[in-house]
Amino acid sequence: MTIFRKATQADTLFIARGFHMAMLMEDTAEERIRLFAEKICSRDDVLYSARNTTIAEIDGQPAGMLTAYDGSRYRDMRRVTMQLVKEHLGIEFPGMDDETAPGEYYLDSLAVCPQYRGQGLGRQLLENAISQGKSLGLTTTLAVDPANTNAQRLYRNIGFQPMGELFIFGHTYWKWGVV
């Protein structure tokens, strides 16, 4: 049975691992993930915090996560997040577009643990987040890699539609939304 719950500070390492999975960086060294959790995910004023994350549990074990937030908070959280990424990880992403804006509920990072993939958990997390966005009266948006046709198929089936392009993390992504 799948249970959805708000993440807590105890989930920061799982959130950091999930972020790395979502960014297709699953081969990242454990020490780097631990540092990301400790220095970034443990804070409430960043994009990838427990405050912004829903955990999906199966049989009491974290199986997936989705980080999402109101776009009206994006710029402040992004400024803090990117400064911490620069300070603690030595990585910069100049010239990034804003991923979201006021009036949007932005689905930032979705990850499902490998052993739970292909069972519909990602879809459930997305549908749960869309409901959260609707309850806030916001348009739910996300970014999708143009090469990720599997994700595009899933997003279309759920009701997402193309809205434009974004340049983020050094690559061009498509912005999709569902009202």
mmCIF file of N, CA, C and O in Angstrom, residues 35 37 56 59 61-62 65 72 76 78 84 89 105 109-110 116 123 126 128 133-134 147 157 159 167 169 172 175 179:
data_model
loop_
_atom_site.group_PDB
_atom_site.id
_atom_site.type_symbol
_atom_site.label_atom_id
_atom_site.label_comp_id
_atom_site.label_asym_id
_atom_site.label_seq_id
_atom_site.Cartn_x
_atom_site.Cartn_y
_atom_site.Cartn_z
ATOM 1 N N LEU A 35 26.783 15.395 1.556
ATOM 2 C CA LEU A 35 27.070 16.821 1.683
ATOM 3 C C LEU A 35 25.886 17.651 1.171
ATOM 4 O O LEU A 35 25.509 18.646 1.794
ATOM 5 N N ALA A 37 22.780 16.764 1.156
ATOM 6 C CA ALA A 37 21.723 16.634 2.163
ATOM 7 C C ALA A 37 22.000 17.521 3.372
ATOM 8 O O ALA A 37 21.123 18.252 3.842
ATOM 9 N N ALA A 56 6.666 9.202 -0.973
ATOM 10 C CA ALA A 56 5.779 8.053 -1.174
ATOM 11 C C ALA A 56 6.420 6.861 -0.478
ATOM 12 O O ALA A 56 7.587 6.537 -0.738
ATOM 13 N N ASP A 59 4.953 -0.047 2.124
ATOM 14 C CA ASP A 59 5.250 -0.921 3.265
ATOM 15 C C ASP A 59 6.203 -0.260 4.252
ATOM 16 O O ASP A 59 7.129 -0.885 4.769
ATOM 17 N N GLN A 61 8.517 1.956 3.766
ATOM 18 C CA GLN A 61 9.822 2.334 3.244
ATOM 19 C C GLN A 61 9.697 3.449 2.208
ATOM 20 O O GLN A 61 8.831 3.359 1.324
ATOM 21 N N PRO A 62 10.542 4.486 2.279
ATOM 22 C CA PRO A 62 10.505 5.502 1.237
ATOM 23 C C PRO A 62 10.800 4.872 -0.122
ATOM 24 O O PRO A 62 11.787 4.164 -0.285
ATOM 25 N N MET A 65 9.854 10.248 -4.296
ATOM 26 C CA MET A 65 9.691 11.597 -3.758
ATOM 27 C C MET A 65 9.422 12.585 -4.880
ATOM 28 O O MET A 65 9.789 12.344 -6.027
ATOM 29 N N SER A 72 5.708 31.560 -6.489
ATOM 30 C CA SER A 72 5.926 32.889 -5.911
ATOM 31 C C SER A 72 7.099 32.891 -4.933
ATOM 32 O O SER A 72 7.647 33.956 -4.643
ATOM 33 N N ASP A 76 13.527 33.666 -4.337
ATOM 34 C CA ASP A 76 14.256 33.727 -3.068
ATOM 35 C C ASP A 76 14.913 32.384 -2.758
ATOM 36 O O ASP A 76 16.081 32.337 -2.360
ATOM 37 N N ARG A 78 15.699 30.002 -4.886
ATOM 38 C CA ARG A 78 16.742 29.722 -5.884
ATOM 39 C C ARG A 78 18.029 30.460 -5.551
ATOM 40 O O ARG A 78 19.125 29.890 -5.640
ATOM 41 N N LEU A 84 24.433 28.208 -2.063
ATOM 42 C CA LEU A 84 24.916 27.057 -1.294
ATOM 43 C C LEU A 84 25.556 26.009 -2.202
ATOM 44 O O LEU A 84 26.579 25.415 -1.848
ATOM 45 N N LEU A 89 29.569 22.850 -3.116
ATOM 46 C CA LEU A 89 29.836 21.845 -4.136
ATOM 47 C C LEU A 89 30.707 22.378 -5.273
ATOM 48 O O LEU A 89 31.133 21.612 -6.131
ATOM 49 N N TYR A 105 2.405 26.129 -9.611
ATOM 50 C CA TYR A 105 2.867 25.136 -8.647
ATOM 51 C C TYR A 105 3.854 24.288 -9.424
ATOM 52 O O TYR A 105 3.472 23.520 -10.315
ATOM 53 N N SER A 109 11.446 18.176 -8.811
ATOM 54 C CA SER A 109 12.241 16.948 -8.853
ATOM 55 C C SER A 109 11.385 15.746 -8.481
ATOM 56 O O SER A 109 10.841 15.686 -7.386
ATOM 57 N N LEU A 110 11.312 14.796 -9.384
ATOM 58 C CA LEU A 110 10.559 13.553 -9.183
ATOM 59 C C LEU A 110 11.543 12.396 -9.286
ATOM 60 O O LEU A 110 12.324 12.327 -10.241
ATOM 61 N N TYR A 116 11.242 0.200 -7.387
ATOM 62 C CA TYR A 116 9.810 0.507 -7.458
ATOM 63 C C TYR A 116 9.395 1.096 -8.803
ATOM 64 O O TYR A 116 8.236 1.459 -9.005
ATOM 65 N N ARG A 123 3.576 8.165 -11.536
ATOM 66 C CA ARG A 123 2.271 8.710 -11.926
ATOM 67 C C ARG A 123 1.467 9.123 -10.688
ATOM 68 O O ARG A 123 0.858 10.190 -10.660
ATOM 69 N N LEU A 126 2.839 12.314 -9.299
ATOM 70 C CA LEU A 126 2.440 13.434 -10.152
ATOM 71 C C LEU A 126 0.975 13.806 -9.939
ATOM 72 O O LEU A 126 0.643 14.990 -9.798
ATOM 73 N N ASN A 128 -0.872 13.255 -7.331
ATOM 74 C CA ASN A 128 -0.985 13.841 -6.000
ATOM 75 C C ASN A 128 -0.562 15.305 -6.032
ATOM 76 O O ASN A 128 -1.228 16.172 -5.451
ATOM 77 N N GLY A 133 -1.587 21.357 -6.380
ATOM 78 C CA GLY A 133 -1.571 22.602 -7.138
ATOM 79 C C GLY A 133 -2.968 23.162 -7.342
ATOM 80 O O GLY A 133 -3.205 24.360 -7.164
ATOM 81 N N LYS A 134 -3.900 22.285 -7.707
ATOM 82 C CA LYS A 134 -5.293 22.721 -7.899
ATOM 83 C C LYS A 134 -5.889 23.259 -6.610
ATOM 84 O O LYS A 134 -6.615 24.260 -6.617
ATOM 85 N N ALA A 147 14.570 14.998 -24.955
ATOM 86 C CA ALA A 147 14.955 13.644 -25.360
ATOM 87 C C ALA A 147 14.252 12.556 -24.546
ATOM 88 O O ALA A 147 14.316 11.381 -24.911
ATOM 89 N N ASN A 157 -0.322 11.899 -20.914
ATOM 90 C CA ASN A 157 -1.419 11.044 -20.435
ATOM 91 C C ASN A 157 -2.080 11.611 -19.186
ATOM 92 O O ASN A 157 -3.269 11.393 -18.957
ATOM 93 N N GLY A 159 -2.245 14.883 -18.600
ATOM 94 C CA GLY A 159 -2.894 16.138 -18.967
ATOM 95 C C GLY A 159 -1.978 17.323 -19.161
ATOM 96 O O GLY A 159 -2.453 18.437 -19.417
ATOM 97 N N PHE A 167 15.932 27.337 -20.367
ATOM 98 C CA PHE A 167 17.345 27.001 -20.344
ATOM 99 C C PHE A 167 17.743 26.891 -18.882
ATOM 100 O O PHE A 167 17.802 27.889 -18.163
ATOM 101 N N PHE A 169 20.232 24.527 -15.935
ATOM 102 C CA PHE A 169 21.330 23.585 -15.683
ATOM 103 C C PHE A 169 22.145 23.301 -16.948
ATOM 104 O O PHE A 169 22.588 22.182 -17.177
ATOM 105 N N THR A 172 18.607 22.983 -22.658
ATOM 106 C CA THR A 172 17.264 23.442 -22.995
ATOM 107 C C THR A 172 16.268 22.358 -22.637
ATOM 108 O O THR A 172 16.431 21.187 -23.024
ATOM 109 N N LYS A 175 8.987 23.398 -21.052
ATOM 110 C CA LYS A 175 8.106 23.652 -19.913
ATOM 111 C C LYS A 175 6.720 23.171 -20.309
ATOM 112 O O LYS A 175 6.215 23.510 -21.377
ATOM 113 N N VAL A 179 -3.673 22.777 -16.198
ATOM 114 C CA VAL A 179 -4.471 23.743 -15.427
ATOM 115 C C VAL A 179 -5.433 22.978 -14.537
ATOM 116 O O VAL A 179 -6.011 22.008 -14.912
#
